[in-house]
PDB file of C-alpha atoms in Angstrom:
ATOM      1  CA  UNK A 739       3.048 -25.753  12.230  1.00 36.00           C
ATOM      2  CA  UNK A 740       0.638 -28.641  12.651  1.00 36.00           C
ATOM      3  CA  UNK A 741      -0.532 -30.476   9.513  1.00 37.00           C
ATOM      4  CA  UNK A 742      -3.874 -29.292   8.200  1.00 39.00           C
ATOM      5  CA  UNK A 743      -6.536 -31.946   7.664  1.00 38.00           C
ATOM      6  CA  UNK A 744      -9.040 -31.459   4.862  1.00 41.00           C
ATOM      7  CA  UNK A 745     -11.733 -33.830   3.636  1.00 41.00           C
ATOM      8  CA  UNK A 746     -10.524 -36.381   6.198  1.00 36.00           C
ATOM      9  CA  UNK A 747      -7.034 -36.390   4.720  1.00 40.00           C
ATOM     10  CA  UNK A 748      -3.750 -35.291   6.265  1.00 40.00           C
ATOM     11  CA  UNK A 749      -2.574 -32.861   3.673  1.00 46.00           C
ATOM     12  CA  UNK A 750       0.846 -32.741   2.069  1.00 48.00           C
ATOM     13  CA  UNK A 751       3.137 -34.290   4.638  1.00 48.00           C
ATOM     14  CA  UNK A 752       5.060 -36.127   1.920  1.00 54.00           C
ATOM     15  CA  UNK A 753       4.357 -34.189  -1.288  1.00 61.00           C
ATOM     16  CA  UNK A 754       7.507 -32.767  -2.914  1.00 58.00           C
ATOM     17  CA  UNK A 755       5.808 -29.397  -3.275  1.00 82.00           C
ATOM     18  CA  UNK A 756       7.370 -26.005  -2.701  1.00 90.00           C
ATOM     19  CA  UNK A 757       6.876 -23.873   0.351  1.00 91.00           C
ATOM     20  CA  UNK A 758       4.861 -20.702  -0.041  1.00 92.00           C
ATOM     21  CA  UNK A 759       8.071 -18.658   0.306  1.00 94.00           C
ATOM     22  CA  UNK A 760       9.707 -20.610  -2.520  1.00 95.00           C
ATOM     23  CA  UNK A 761       6.691 -20.173  -4.777  1.00 96.00           C
ATOM     24  CA  UNK A 762       6.515 -16.415  -4.200  1.00 96.00           C
ATOM     25  CA  UNK A 763      10.261 -16.038  -4.796  1.00 96.00           C
ATOM     26  CA  UNK A 764       9.998 -17.991  -8.047  1.00 96.00           C
ATOM     27  CA  UNK A 765       7.066 -15.953  -9.322  1.00 97.00           C
ATOM     28  CA  UNK A 766       8.447 -12.485  -8.551  1.00 97.00           C
ATOM     29  CA  UNK A 767      11.725 -13.393 -10.262  1.00 97.00           C
ATOM     30  CA  UNK A 768      10.148 -14.972 -13.340  1.00 97.00           C
ATOM     31  CA  UNK A 769       7.692 -12.116 -13.897  1.00 97.00           C
ATOM     32  CA  UNK A 770       9.800  -9.110 -12.909  1.00 94.00           C
ATOM     33  CA  UNK A 771       8.848  -7.303 -16.148  1.00 92.00           C
ATOM     34  CA  UNK A 772       5.076  -7.799 -15.729  1.00 95.00           C
ATOM     35  CA  UNK A 773       2.475  -6.313 -13.382  1.00 96.00           C
ATOM     36  CA  UNK A 774       1.914  -8.614 -10.398  1.00 97.00           C
ATOM     37  CA  UNK A 775      -1.112  -8.240  -8.131  1.00 97.00           C
ATOM     38  CA  UNK A 776      -0.434  -9.949  -4.797  1.00 96.00           C
ATOM     39  CA  UNK A 777      -3.167 -11.101  -2.465  1.00 94.00           C
ATOM     40  CA  UNK A 778      -3.357  -9.870   1.097  1.00 89.00           C
ATOM     41  CA  UNK A 779      -1.593 -11.637   3.958  1.00 88.00           C
ATOM     42  CA  UNK A 780       1.597 -13.667   3.822  1.00 91.00           C
ATOM     43  CA  UNK A 781       1.914 -13.562   0.017  1.00 93.00           C
ATOM     44  CA  UNK A 782       2.239  -9.773  -0.013  1.00 94.00           C
ATOM     45  CA  UNK A 783       4.523  -9.793   3.014  1.00 93.00           C
ATOM     46  CA  UNK A 784       6.838 -12.403   1.493  1.00 94.00           C
ATOM     47  CA  UNK A 785       7.035 -10.529  -1.814  1.00 95.00           C
ATOM     48  CA  UNK A 786       7.686  -7.230  -0.050  1.00 95.00           C
ATOM     49  CA  UNK A 787      10.461  -8.809   1.996  1.00 94.00           C
ATOM     50  CA  UNK A 788      12.109 -10.116  -1.165  1.00 95.00           C
ATOM     51  CA  UNK A 789      11.832  -6.904  -3.199  1.00 94.00           C
ATOM     52  CA  UNK A 790      10.754  -3.911  -1.105  1.00 92.00           C
ATOM     53  CA  UNK A 791       9.199  -1.215  -3.234  1.00 86.00           C
ATOM     54  CA  UNK A 792       9.249  -3.181  -6.506  1.00 95.00           C
ATOM     55  CA  UNK A 793       7.237  -0.952  -8.896  1.00 95.00           C
ATOM     56  CA  UNK A 794       5.571  -3.894 -10.651  1.00 96.00           C
ATOM     57  CA  UNK A 795       4.075  -5.185  -7.373  1.00 97.00           C
ATOM     58  CA  UNK A 796       0.608  -4.185  -6.209  1.00 96.00           C
ATOM     59  CA  UNK A 797      -0.026  -5.313  -2.636  1.00 94.00           C
ATOM     60  CA  UNK A 798      -3.648  -6.113  -1.755  1.00 89.00           C
ATOM     61  CA  UNK A 799      -3.347  -5.008   1.851  1.00 86.00           C
ATOM     62  CA  UNK A 800      -6.670  -5.515   3.648  1.00 80.00           C
ATOM     63  CA  UNK A 801      -8.657  -6.471   0.525  1.00 83.00           C
ATOM     64  CA  UNK A 802      -9.063 -10.223   0.663  1.00 88.00           C
ATOM     65  CA  UNK A 803     -10.515 -11.806  -2.455  1.00 89.00           C
ATOM     66  CA  UNK A 804     -10.062  -8.790  -4.758  1.00 93.00           C
ATOM     67  CA  UNK A 805      -6.708  -9.530  -6.428  1.00 94.00           C
ATOM     68  CA  UNK A 806      -8.133 -11.114  -9.582  1.00 94.00           C
ATOM     69  CA  UNK A 807     -10.723  -8.361 -10.020  1.00 93.00           C
ATOM     70  CA  UNK A 808      -8.032  -5.665  -9.854  1.00 93.00           C
ATOM     71  CA  UNK A 809      -5.843  -7.559 -12.318  1.00 94.00           C
ATOM     72  CA  UNK A 810      -8.833  -7.669 -14.691  1.00 92.00           C
ATOM     73  CA  UNK A 811      -8.985  -3.889 -14.521  1.00 90.00           C
ATOM     74  CA  UNK A 812      -5.304  -3.645 -15.404  1.00 92.00           C
ATOM     75  CA  UNK A 813      -5.686  -6.126 -18.252  1.00 92.00           C
ATOM     76  CA  UNK A 814      -8.701  -4.275 -19.682  1.00 86.00           C
ATOM     77  CA  UNK A 815      -6.365  -1.360 -20.405  1.00 81.00           C
ATOM     78  CA  UNK A 816      -3.343  -3.375 -21.412  1.00 82.00           C
ATOM     79  CA  UNK A 817      -2.327  -4.049 -24.999  1.00 77.00           C
ATOM     80  CA  UNK A 818       0.312  -6.794 -24.837  1.00 85.00           C
ATOM     81  CA  UNK A 819      -1.002 -10.248 -23.829  1.00 87.00           C
ATOM     82  CA  UNK A 820       2.550 -11.601 -23.723  1.00 88.00           C
ATOM     83  CA  UNK A 821       3.096  -9.415 -20.663  1.00 89.00           C
ATOM     84  CA  UNK A 822      -0.425  -9.647 -19.258  1.00 93.00           C
ATOM     85  CA  UNK A 823      -0.936  -9.103 -15.518  1.00 95.00           C
ATOM     86  CA  UNK A 824      -0.051 -11.899 -13.106  1.00 97.00           C
ATOM     87  CA  UNK A 825      -2.162 -12.601 -10.017  1.00 97.00           C
ATOM     88  CA  UNK A 826      -0.579 -14.381  -7.075  1.00 97.00           C
ATOM     89  CA  UNK A 827      -3.597 -15.369  -5.018  1.00 94.00           C
ATOM     90  CA  UNK A 828      -4.326 -17.588  -2.025  1.00 91.00           C
ATOM     91  CA  UNK A 829      -6.750 -20.492  -1.770  1.00 90.00           C
ATOM     92  CA  UNK A 830      -8.784 -18.822   0.974  1.00 87.00           C
ATOM     93  CA  UNK A 831      -8.778 -15.509  -0.885  1.00 90.00           C
ATOM     94  CA  UNK A 832     -10.081 -17.141  -4.079  1.00 92.00           C
ATOM     95  CA  UNK A 833     -12.985 -18.655  -2.178  1.00 89.00           C
ATOM     96  CA  UNK A 834     -13.613 -15.311  -0.487  1.00 87.00           C
ATOM     97  CA  UNK A 835     -13.971 -13.594  -3.874  1.00 89.00           C
ATOM     98  CA  UNK A 836     -15.374 -16.090  -6.364  1.00 89.00           C
ATOM     99  CA  UNK A 837     -16.645 -13.187  -8.453  1.00 88.00           C
ATOM    100  CA  UNK A 838     -13.010 -12.799  -9.576  1.00 89.00           C
ATOM    101  CA  UNK A 839     -13.333 -16.118 -11.406  1.00 92.00           C
ATOM    102  CA  UNK A 840     -16.719 -15.259 -12.886  1.00 90.00           C
ATOM    103  CA  UNK A 841     -15.290 -12.114 -14.461  1.00 89.00           C
ATOM    104  CA  UNK A 842     -13.552 -14.340 -17.013  1.00 89.00           C
ATOM    105  CA  UNK A 843     -16.728 -14.494 -19.091  1.00 83.00           C
ATOM    106  CA  UNK A 844     -17.459 -10.787 -18.591  1.00 82.00           C
ATOM    107  CA  UNK A 845     -14.066  -9.454 -19.683  1.00 80.00           C
ATOM    108  CA  UNK A 846     -13.332 -11.108 -23.012  1.00 79.00           C
ATOM    109  CA  UNK A 847      -9.957 -10.145 -24.406  1.00 81.00           C
ATOM    110  CA  UNK A 848      -8.522  -9.169 -21.010  1.00 90.00           C
ATOM    111  CA  UNK A 849      -6.305 -12.156 -20.151  1.00 94.00           C
ATOM    112  CA  UNK A 850      -4.609 -12.709 -16.804  1.00 95.00           C
ATOM    113  CA  UNK A 851      -2.314 -15.400 -15.445  1.00 97.00           C
ATOM    114  CA  UNK A 852      -3.977 -16.435 -12.189  1.00 97.00           C
ATOM    115  CA  UNK A 853      -1.696 -18.333  -9.801  1.00 97.00           C
ATOM    116  CA  UNK A 854      -3.081 -19.689  -6.530  1.00 95.00           C
ATOM    117  CA  UNK A 855      -0.790 -20.541  -3.610  1.00 92.00           C
ATOM    118  CA  UNK A 856      -2.826 -23.328  -2.003  1.00 91.00           C
ATOM    119  CA  UNK A 857      -1.530 -24.287   1.441  1.00 86.00           C
ATOM    120  CA  UNK A 858      -4.985 -25.421   2.652  1.00 75.00           C
ATOM    121  CA  UNK A 859      -4.974 -22.883   5.474  1.00 69.00           C
ATOM    122  CA  UNK A 860      -5.689 -19.286   6.415  1.00 67.00           C
ATOM    123  CA  UNK A 861      -2.056 -18.992   7.456  1.00 66.00           C
ATOM    124  CA  UNK A 862      -1.969 -15.387   8.658  1.00 66.00           C
ATOM    125  CA  UNK A 863      -4.943 -15.753  11.016  1.00 66.00           C
ATOM    126  CA  UNK A 864      -3.988 -18.978  12.785  1.00 62.00           C
ATOM    127  CA  UNK A 865      -3.847 -21.677  10.079  1.00 63.00           C
ATOM    128  CA  UNK A 866      -7.548 -22.510  10.159  1.00 63.00           C
ATOM    129  CA  UNK A 867      -8.420 -25.048   7.449  1.00 66.00           C
ATOM    130  CA  UNK A 868      -9.676 -23.752   4.105  1.00 75.00           C
ATOM    131  CA  UNK A 869     -12.857 -25.594   3.060  1.00 75.00           C
ATOM    132  CA  UNK A 870     -11.857 -26.880  -0.372  1.00 64.00           C
ATOM    133  CA  UNK A 871     -10.469 -30.056  -1.887  1.00 57.00           C
ATOM    134  CA  UNK A 872      -7.228 -30.403  -3.772  1.00 63.00           C
ATOM    135  CA  UNK A 873      -8.864 -29.997  -7.170  1.00 67.00           C
ATOM    136  CA  UNK A 874     -11.849 -27.807  -6.373  1.00 86.00           C
ATOM    137  CA  UNK A 875     -10.304 -24.415  -7.185  1.00 90.00           C
ATOM    138  CA  UNK A 876      -9.087 -25.684 -10.537  1.00 92.00           C
ATOM    139  CA  UNK A 877     -12.529 -27.111 -11.253  1.00 92.00           C
ATOM    140  CA  UNK A 878     -14.179 -23.817 -10.308  1.00 92.00           C
ATOM    141  CA  UNK A 879     -11.882 -21.977 -12.722  1.00 94.00           C
ATOM    142  CA  UNK A 880     -12.730 -24.441 -15.470  1.00 94.00           C
ATOM    143  CA  UNK A 881     -16.450 -23.924 -14.889  1.00 93.00           C
ATOM    144  CA  UNK A 882     -15.942 -20.140 -14.936  1.00 93.00           C
ATOM    145  CA  UNK A 883     -14.403 -20.273 -18.417  1.00 93.00           C
ATOM    146  CA  UNK A 884     -10.650 -20.246 -17.786  1.00 95.00           C
ATOM    147  CA  UNK A 885      -8.638 -22.020 -20.482  1.00 95.00           C
ATOM    148  CA  UNK A 886      -6.983 -25.279 -19.390  1.00 94.00           C
ATOM    149  CA  UNK A 887      -6.572 -24.544 -15.659  1.00 95.00           C
ATOM    150  CA  UNK A 888      -3.823 -26.670 -14.147  1.00 94.00           C
ATOM    151  CA  UNK A 889      -2.736 -28.183 -10.851  1.00 93.00           C
ATOM    152  CA  UNK A 890       0.922 -28.463  -9.854  1.00 92.00           C
ATOM    153  CA  UNK A 891       2.247 -30.148  -6.720  1.00 88.00           C
ATOM    154  CA  UNK A 892       5.901 -30.751  -7.517  1.00 85.00           C
ATOM    155  CA  UNK A 893       9.189 -28.910  -7.350  1.00 88.00           C
ATOM    156  CA  UNK A 894      10.494 -25.919  -9.328  1.00 92.00           C
ATOM    157  CA  UNK A 895      11.056 -28.026 -12.441  1.00 92.00           C
ATOM    158  CA  UNK A 896       7.399 -29.077 -12.484  1.00 92.00           C
ATOM    159  CA  UNK A 897       6.323 -25.495 -11.784  1.00 95.00           C
ATOM    160  CA  UNK A 898       8.432 -24.149 -14.669  1.00 95.00           C
ATOM    161  CA  UNK A 899       6.916 -26.657 -17.066  1.00 95.00           C
ATOM    162  CA  UNK A 900       3.366 -25.748 -16.080  1.00 96.00           C
ATOM    163  CA  UNK A 901       4.084 -22.004 -16.179  1.00 97.00           C
ATOM    164  CA  UNK A 902       5.573 -22.285 -19.689  1.00 97.00           C
ATOM    165  CA  UNK A 903       2.295 -23.778 -20.884  1.00 97.00           C
ATOM    166  CA  UNK A 904       0.270 -21.205 -18.964  1.00 97.00           C
ATOM    167  CA  UNK A 905       2.281 -18.320 -20.431  1.00 97.00           C
ATOM    168  CA  UNK A 906       1.621 -19.580 -23.950  1.00 97.00           C
ATOM    169  CA  UNK A 907      -2.107 -19.695 -23.204  1.00 96.00           C
ATOM    170  CA  UNK A 908      -2.164 -16.127 -21.887  1.00 96.00           C
ATOM    171  CA  UNK A 909      -0.023 -14.864 -24.792  1.00 95.00           C
ATOM    172  CA  UNK A 910      -2.794 -16.175 -27.045  1.00 93.00           C
ATOM    173  CA  UNK A 911      -5.271 -13.841 -25.337  1.00 92.00           C
ATOM    174  CA  UNK A 912      -6.898 -16.319 -22.938  1.00 93.00           C
ATOM    175  CA  UNK A 913      -6.785 -16.433 -19.157  1.00 95.00           C
ATOM    176  CA  UNK A 914      -5.667 -19.486 -17.278  1.00 96.00           C
ATOM    177  CA  UNK A 915      -5.293 -20.515 -13.644  1.00 97.00           C
ATOM    178  CA  UNK A 916      -2.592 -22.612 -11.992  1.00 96.00           C
ATOM    179  CA  UNK A 917      -3.401 -24.062  -8.573  1.00 94.00           C
ATOM    180  CA  UNK A 918      -0.045 -24.516  -6.835  1.00 93.00           C
ATOM    181  CA  UNK A 919      -0.076 -26.880  -3.853  1.00 92.00           C
ATOM    182  CA  UNK A 920       2.420 -25.510  -1.347  1.00 90.00           C
ATOM    183  CA  UNK A 921       3.533 -26.136   2.213  1.00 87.00           C
ATOM    184  CA  UNK A 922       3.168 -23.403   4.795  1.00 82.00           C
ATOM    185  CA  UNK A 923       6.411 -22.022   6.111  1.00 79.00           C
ATOM    186  CA  UNK A 924       7.197 -19.807   9.104  1.00 80.00           C
ATOM    187  CA  UNK A 925       5.486 -16.413   9.308  1.00 80.00           C
ATOM    188  CA  UNK A 926       7.367 -13.833   7.235  1.00 82.00           C
ATOM    189  CA  UNK A 927       9.192 -11.178   9.201  1.00 83.00           C
ATOM    190  CA  UNK A 928       8.566  -8.413   6.693  1.00 87.00           C
ATOM    191  CA  UNK A 929       5.410  -6.338   6.529  1.00 88.00           C
ATOM    192  CA  UNK A 930       4.297  -4.025   3.743  1.00 90.00           C
ATOM    193  CA  UNK A 931       5.572  -0.707   5.060  1.00 89.00           C
ATOM    194  CA  UNK A 932       5.022   1.436   1.957  1.00 89.00           C
ATOM    195  CA  UNK A 933       1.971   3.697   2.078  1.00 90.00           C
ATOM    196  CA  UNK A 934      -0.752   2.370  -0.203  1.00 88.00           C
ATOM    197  CA  UNK A 935      -1.030   5.610  -2.266  1.00 92.00           C
ATOM    198  CA  UNK A 936       2.701   5.331  -2.948  1.00 93.00           C
ATOM    199  CA  UNK A 937       2.284   1.676  -3.983  1.00 94.00           C
ATOM    200  CA  UNK A 938      -0.530   2.634  -6.367  1.00 93.00           C
ATOM    201  CA  UNK A 939       1.487   5.501  -7.861  1.00 94.00           C
ATOM    202  CA  UNK A 940       4.567   3.349  -8.452  1.00 95.00           C
ATOM    203  CA  UNK A 941       2.463   0.541  -9.929  1.00 95.00           C
ATOM    204  CA  UNK A 942       0.617   2.943 -12.219  1.00 93.00           C
ATOM    205  CA  UNK A 943       3.885   4.477 -13.423  1.00 93.00           C
ATOM    206  CA  UNK A 944       5.285   1.026 -14.142  1.00 94.00           C
ATOM    207  CA  UNK A 945       2.206   0.131 -16.198  1.00 91.00           C
ATOM    208  CA  UNK A 946       2.262   3.414 -18.133  1.00 89.00           C
ATOM    209  CA  UNK A 947       5.954   3.102 -18.944  1.00 87.00           C
ATOM    210  CA  UNK A 948       5.617  -0.485 -20.121  1.00 83.00           C
ATOM    211  CA  UNK A 949       2.634   0.385 -22.299  1.00 76.00           C
ATOM    212  CA  UNK A 950       4.573   3.284 -23.844  1.00 75.00           C
ATOM    213  CA  UNK A 951       7.491   0.968 -24.629  1.00 71.00           C
ATOM    214  CA  UNK A 952       5.109  -1.491 -26.287  1.00 67.00           C
ATOM    215  CA  UNK A 953       3.532   1.216 -28.462  1.00 64.00           C
ATOM    216  CA  UNK A 954       6.940   2.519 -29.532  1.00 67.00           C
ATOM    217  CA  UNK A 955       8.097  -0.986 -30.457  1.00 66.00           C
ATOM    218  CA  UNK A 956       4.975  -1.567 -32.550  1.00 63.00           C
ATOM    219  CA  UNK A 957       5.476   1.747 -34.381  1.00 64.00           C
ATOM    220  CA  UNK A 958       9.034   0.787 -35.221  1.00 66.00           C
ATOM    221  CA  UNK A 959       7.934  -2.599 -36.522  1.00 64.00           C
ATOM    222  CA  UNK A 960       5.234  -1.015 -38.716  1.00 62.00           C
ATOM    223  CA  UNK A 961       7.613   1.574 -40.194  1.00 69.00           C
ATOM    224  CA  UNK A 962      10.594  -0.752 -40.708  1.00 65.00           C
ATOM    225  CA  UNK A 963      11.098  -1.377 -44.462  1.00 63.00           C
ATOM    226  CA  UNK A 964      11.239  -5.054 -45.350  1.00 59.00           C
ATOM    227  CA  UNK A 965      14.764  -6.334 -45.909  1.00 55.00           C
ATOM    228  CA  UNK A 966      16.545  -3.121 -44.988  1.00 48.00           C
ATOM    229  CA  UNK A 967      18.239  -1.663 -41.978  1.00 52.00           C
ATOM    230  CA  UNK A 968      17.610   1.783 -40.631  1.00 50.00           C
ATOM    231  CA  UNK A 969      17.989   3.704 -37.417  1.00 51.00           C
ATOM    232  CA  UNK A 970      15.155   3.359 -34.932  1.00 51.00           C
ATOM    233  CA  UNK A 971      12.579   6.101 -35.144  1.00 49.00           C
ATOM    234  CA  UNK A 972      12.087   8.363 -32.181  1.00 48.00           C
ATOM    235  CA  UNK A 973       8.816   8.167 -30.365  1.00 46.00           C
ATOM    236  CA  UNK A 974       6.647  11.281 -30.603  1.00 47.00           C
ATOM    237  CA  UNK A 975       4.556  10.267 -27.641  1.00 46.00           C
ATOM    238  CA  UNK A 976       3.505  13.211 -25.535  1.00 48.00           C
ATOM    239  CA  UNK A 977       3.647  13.294 -21.763  1.00 48.00           C
ATOM    240  CA  UNK A 978       1.622  10.722 -19.894  1.00 45.00           C
ATOM    241  CA  UNK A 979      -1.525  12.420 -18.554  1.00 45.00           C
ATOM    242  CA  UNK A 980      -1.936  12.214 -14.794  1.00 43.00           C
ATOM    243  CA  UNK A 981      -5.603  11.338 -15.116  1.00 44.00           C
ATOM    244  CA  UNK A 982      -4.758   7.876 -16.430  1.00 46.00           C
ATOM    245  CA  UNK A 983      -3.571   5.604 -13.638  1.00 46.00           C
ATOM    246  CA  UNK A 984      -3.356   2.520 -15.827  1.00 46.00           C
ATOM    247  CA  UNK A 985      -2.298   2.501 -19.504  1.00 46.00           C
ATOM    248  CA  UNK A 986      -4.909   2.127 -22.203  1.00 43.00           C
ATOM    249  CA  UNK A 987      -4.897   1.270 -25.879  1.00 43.00           C
ATOM    250  CA  UNK A 988      -8.163   3.137 -26.257  1.00 44.00           C
ATOM    251  CA  UNK A 989      -8.982   6.833 -26.150  1.00 43.00           C
ATOM    252  CA  UNK A 990      -9.265   8.170 -22.621  1.00 46.00           C
ATOM    253  CA  UNK A 991     -12.518   9.985 -21.880  1.00 47.00           C
ATOM    254  CA  UNK A 992     -10.855  12.636 -19.762  1.00 46.00           C
ATOM    255  CA  UNK A 993     -10.499  16.078 -21.394  1.00 44.00           C
ATOM    256  CA  UNK A 994      -7.040  16.335 -19.843  1.00 45.00           C
ATOM    257  CA  UNK A 995      -5.634  13.592 -22.060  1.00 45.00           C
ATOM    258  CA  UNK A 996      -3.748  14.946 -25.079  1.00 41.00           C
ATOM    259  CA  UNK A 997      -5.042  13.257 -28.275  1.00 39.00           C
ATOM    260  CA  UNK A 998      -1.448  12.597 -29.378  1.00 37.00           C
ATOM    261  CA  UNK A 999      -0.927  10.350 -26.363  1.00 34.00           C
ATOM    262  CA  UNK A1000      -3.576   7.957 -27.661  1.00 37.00           C
ATOM    263  CA  UNK A1001      -2.493   8.047 -31.283  1.00 36.00           C
ATOM    264  CA  UNK A1002      -2.001   4.426 -32.485  1.00 37.00           C
TER     265      UNK A1002
END
């Protein structure tokens, strides 16, 4: 693939940055217990090829620029910031949907970890250059209210260090963005073959189950006598109502939801 020139500069011929495939592989392994919303194009295809049918993956097939907005919806009904949704976005997709950044100030208390695979090109449509500079996406996130957005252009060690800091920020209830400079690799062979309704159902089930586990753990912590040992209490949670696609810590407005399911 020919080098992409941006702002009069030949981009990344010598940077020790990861390829897009390496970044995606690192992210899906590190966050296998958290919801991950993957942008359309090569990012989704790479992730699907690595872990076909992973229930914590939501593939944004045909919806460029909407990954962050969907992750905000998940986070708005999520109760554990330490396992807040992860977005794996693209540089072109971010610029396509800048409203996803602006939602940071409209959704207080709904943190996301927003990762951007920036290869400076619309890779899946012919590698046309993306009109942004190396720092512009990070600067846009900063202006939109993200907490300490970062830029990383090194290897996996550098990425791990930046992600550790980013995770601590999100665990504190604040969103952050990491702009990851990557090199484009060969087109992925895999395509997302799962039907989108099936992807949504599996993703919703994953979110509901994780939320139920979190509520049960909190109940056990609240009922555990200080300084003593006792057997774990059994959860009295009722069946998950089908009307709720994504878990919520608040009362669902649907009459089909059993009140016991929302009991704190």
